[in-house]
Amino acid sequence: MPLEPFKHSVPLTLGVELELQLINLSDLDLTAASPDLLHLLGKKPFPGNVTPEITESMIEICTDVHTHHAELLKQLQQIRDALVRGVETLNIGICGGGTHPFQKWSEQKIFSKPRFEQVSALYGYLAKQFTIFGQHVHVGCKSGDDALFLLHSLNRYLPHFIALSASSPFVQGRDTLFSSARLNSVFAFPLSGRAPFMLSWKEFEQNYFAKMEKTGVVKSMKDFYWDIRPKPEYGTIELRVCDTPLTVERAAALACYLQTLCKYLLDRSEAAPEEDDYLVYNYNRFQACRFGLNGTIVHPKSYEMLPLREDILSTLGRMVPYADKLGCLPALAHLSQSVEQGNDAHFLRGKFGKQGSAEGMVDAAIRRFREHQNA
């Protein structure tokens, strides 16, 4: 079917999606509890939206559309509190983190939903290996052309979001030596990576999507697993590289950092994006995944080698005037502090070093998700 027209939305509005882990409190492994939890949460009003994910040990929560950091954070905290009350009733745990440190993909159950069953039939074991957990952020755009401009302009800042959100250092019981191992699983899908370079929505719709649809490879934008993709039905771009943070406070801060960057870029404060910017894209992506805040990236225009930690701090400083106008200064302050203290992958490794077990990491993640819970 043809690509939907790009829906006009209020520029720089925000929506956040978080994929969360459901945990058996006896052995701290994942548990196939999403059908029971969704049934329970459906019995009374929920402060957002909660849906199943591809396997039964996952759920996804979605916020409403927001404009400011304070209102986004408030709703995320309300959602967290509702989830904590729900899992307590079922005697299970819930937490963030981009991967569960020791779950076995072969033991996961595909959630009974036509699209998930179709994905499982197409991708085989990769579908169950997709039991990974990410944060997606939608930013409103006034037009498809603006969406593509932002999508490609943000490629230079993508490593910031990978490193700041990284929370998946362990897979299958082993330390991967990556800060974000989750993104390696995403890369296994054939339509992952980056979007093709074009800045005209008409060109994207007619010269790219229409041809891809004709091949039979794709039917909708959902079939693309790009790091950033346009969502015409919402009138947004969707950032997809973030691991699910261990706290909703970090999730809100990351979303508002993206909002601030988009405001800055729409002011045309930097040189326009070009195809050659992507020469260093995969290298920078790898550095952020592998080394997190300690990575080194290459500037796509000047080819200067930049310590990622310093580049993030420098950018956060430059974004202050834009964040001030958006009411996002607390988000930037949160991220500045996290750069100094270390990301969630650093936190989890610290717990493993102190307690000596992967179970200890999961327990710490459950406790961290509940922090600041309102009664």
XYZ file of C-alpha atoms in Angstrom, residues 86-308:
223
model
C 0.936 -4.094 39.102
C 3.999 -6.336 39.298
C 3.769 -6.403 43.088
C 0.271 -7.869 42.738
C 1.673 -10.588 40.462
C 4.792 -11.087 42.598
C 7.179 -10.391 39.733
C 9.795 -7.700 39.123
C 10.184 -5.070 36.416
C 13.256 -3.168 35.272
C 15.040 -1.343 32.496
C 18.319 -2.285 30.856
C 19.013 -2.993 27.191
C 19.559 -6.729 27.669
C 18.808 -9.231 30.395
C 22.263 -10.463 31.417
C 21.652 -14.228 31.340
C 18.282 -15.076 29.739
C 18.320 -17.764 27.030
C 16.625 -16.624 23.822
C 15.543 -20.187 23.004
C 13.291 -20.232 26.088
C 11.321 -17.108 25.121
C 7.704 -17.291 23.930
C 6.427 -15.208 21.027
C 3.427 -13.111 22.091
C 0.272 -14.261 20.308
C -0.306 -11.357 17.929
C -0.461 -11.602 14.110
C 2.397 -9.167 13.424
C 4.711 -10.843 15.956
C 3.897 -14.256 14.513
C 4.637 -12.958 11.004
C 7.968 -11.523 12.159
C 8.820 -14.839 13.817
C 7.956 -16.776 10.662
C 10.109 -14.465 8.533
C 13.156 -14.039 10.767
C 13.260 -17.385 12.570
C 15.428 -17.451 15.683
C 16.248 -13.750 15.290
C 12.722 -12.947 16.475
C 13.353 -14.545 19.883
C 16.833 -13.028 19.994
C 15.019 -9.706 19.673
C 14.241 -10.012 23.397
C 16.172 -6.811 23.874
C 14.956 -3.574 25.354
C 15.167 -0.084 23.904
C 13.919 3.451 24.347
C 12.351 5.097 21.306
C 11.799 8.855 21.161
C 9.431 10.593 18.740
C 9.905 14.265 17.866
C 7.181 16.174 16.034
C 7.991 17.740 12.634
C 5.954 20.212 10.623
C 6.754 18.488 7.307
C 8.365 15.434 5.758
C 11.210 17.593 4.474
C 11.958 18.782 8.016
C 11.817 15.188 9.222
C 14.437 14.061 6.704
C 16.608 17.102 7.413
C 16.607 16.298 11.130
C 17.085 12.581 10.564
C 20.307 13.137 8.603
C 21.547 16.095 10.661
C 21.328 13.989 13.819
C 23.741 11.345 12.489
C 26.627 13.346 13.958
C 25.044 13.145 17.447
C 23.838 9.551 17.370
C 26.858 8.271 19.368
C 25.855 10.617 22.207
C 22.557 8.809 22.672
C 24.112 5.361 22.416
C 26.746 6.159 25.036
C 24.435 8.045 27.409
C 21.773 5.323 27.388
C 24.036 2.263 27.225
C 22.809 -0.387 29.657
C 23.485 -3.742 27.991
C 26.994 -4.916 28.910
C 26.112 -8.590 29.533
C 24.574 -11.183 27.176
C 24.006 -14.896 27.820
C 25.805 -14.668 31.175
C 28.992 -13.106 29.788
C 30.460 -9.627 29.825
C 30.508 -8.610 26.158
C 33.026 -5.791 26.760
C 30.444 -3.550 25.027
C 28.562 -0.744 26.726
C 25.612 -1.395 24.412
C 25.572 -4.958 23.126
C 21.865 -4.610 22.321
C 22.491 -2.791 19.060
C 24.485 -5.745 17.717
C 21.245 -7.745 17.754
C 19.416 -5.016 15.846
C 22.133 -5.007 13.175
C 21.297 -8.629 12.358
C 18.099 -7.511 10.622
C 18.438 -6.774 6.897
C 16.658 -3.389 6.975
C 18.611 -1.942 9.904
C 21.366 0.665 10.045
C 20.831 4.075 8.524
C 18.182 5.521 6.232
C 19.095 6.300 2.597
C 20.299 9.852 2.065
C 17.619 12.117 0.638
C 16.237 15.385 1.923
C 12.974 15.626 -0.042
C 9.920 13.799 1.260
C 8.546 13.595 -2.273
C 11.745 11.904 -3.444
C 11.711 9.553 -0.453
C 8.086 8.619 -1.054
C 8.211 8.227 -4.852
C 11.791 7.211 -5.625
C 12.587 5.089 -2.595
C 9.608 3.778 -0.668
C 7.496 3.106 -3.768
C 10.331 1.081 -5.308
C 10.974 -0.821 -2.078
C 7.281 -1.637 -1.801
C 7.268 -2.831 -5.410
C 10.042 -5.302 -4.619
C 7.759 -6.892 -2.028
C 10.418 -6.459 0.671
C 8.468 -3.868 2.681
C 4.828 -3.019 3.256
C 5.109 -0.109 5.706
C 7.627 1.944 7.653
C 7.425 -0.680 10.416
C 9.520 -2.962 8.215
C 12.529 -0.645 8.533
C 14.679 -1.053 11.645
C 16.777 2.042 10.982
C 18.552 3.851 13.809
C 16.330 6.855 13.069
C 13.249 6.549 10.880
C 10.440 8.865 9.814
C 6.946 8.020 11.025
C 4.584 9.783 8.613
C 1.411 8.574 10.350
C 2.507 10.463 13.471
C 4.341 13.328 11.792
C 7.559 12.500 13.657
C 11.045 11.161 13.456
C 11.773 8.233 15.756
C 15.167 7.759 17.410
C 15.718 4.034 18.065
C 19.335 3.602 19.197
C 18.892 4.062 22.956
C 18.994 1.149 25.360
C 16.183 1.328 27.891
C 17.694 3.249 30.817
C 17.482 1.900 34.363
C 15.396 4.912 35.475
C 12.571 6.926 33.948
C 14.457 10.058 34.969
C 17.256 9.145 32.543
C 14.661 8.330 29.862
C 13.058 11.771 30.172
C 16.445 13.495 30.076
C 17.477 11.672 26.888
C 14.207 12.578 25.180
C 14.579 16.255 26.020
C 18.216 16.281 24.915
C 16.972 15.091 21.530
C 14.272 17.773 21.543
C 16.886 20.437 22.288
C 19.214 19.228 19.537
C 16.341 19.277 17.048
C 15.531 22.895 17.932
C 19.199 23.810 17.473
C 19.447 22.006 14.132
C 16.215 23.504 12.779
C 17.756 26.933 13.309
C 20.237 25.806 10.628
C 23.039 26.428 13.115
C 25.290 23.886 11.384
C 26.265 23.052 7.815
C 23.593 21.066 5.995
C 23.896 17.256 6.075
C 25.572 15.526 3.129
C 25.912 11.926 1.965
C 29.632 11.964 2.815
C 28.783 12.559 6.489
C 28.029 8.848 6.629
C 31.620 7.853 5.803
C 32.335 7.730 9.541
C 28.855 6.705 10.690
C 29.441 3.002 11.335
C 32.805 3.675 12.990
C 31.297 6.236 15.356
C 28.361 3.949 16.085
C 30.744 1.109 16.937
C 32.875 3.302 19.197
C 29.821 4.369 21.202
C 28.503 0.806 21.473
C 31.846 -0.730 22.370
C 33.398 1.884 24.656
C 30.426 4.011 25.700
C 31.443 7.366 27.141
C 35.115 6.406 26.735
C 34.818 6.063 22.962
C 36.464 8.240 20.323
C 34.481 9.469 17.327
C 35.345 11.238 14.069
C 33.582 14.493 13.230
C 31.790 13.885 9.904
C 32.743 17.294 8.449
C 36.252 18.048 9.763
C 37.390 14.426 10.371
C 38.724 15.558 13.745
C 39.073 12.772 16.317
C 36.934 13.642 19.345
C 36.799 11.965 22.771
C 33.112 11.145 23.038
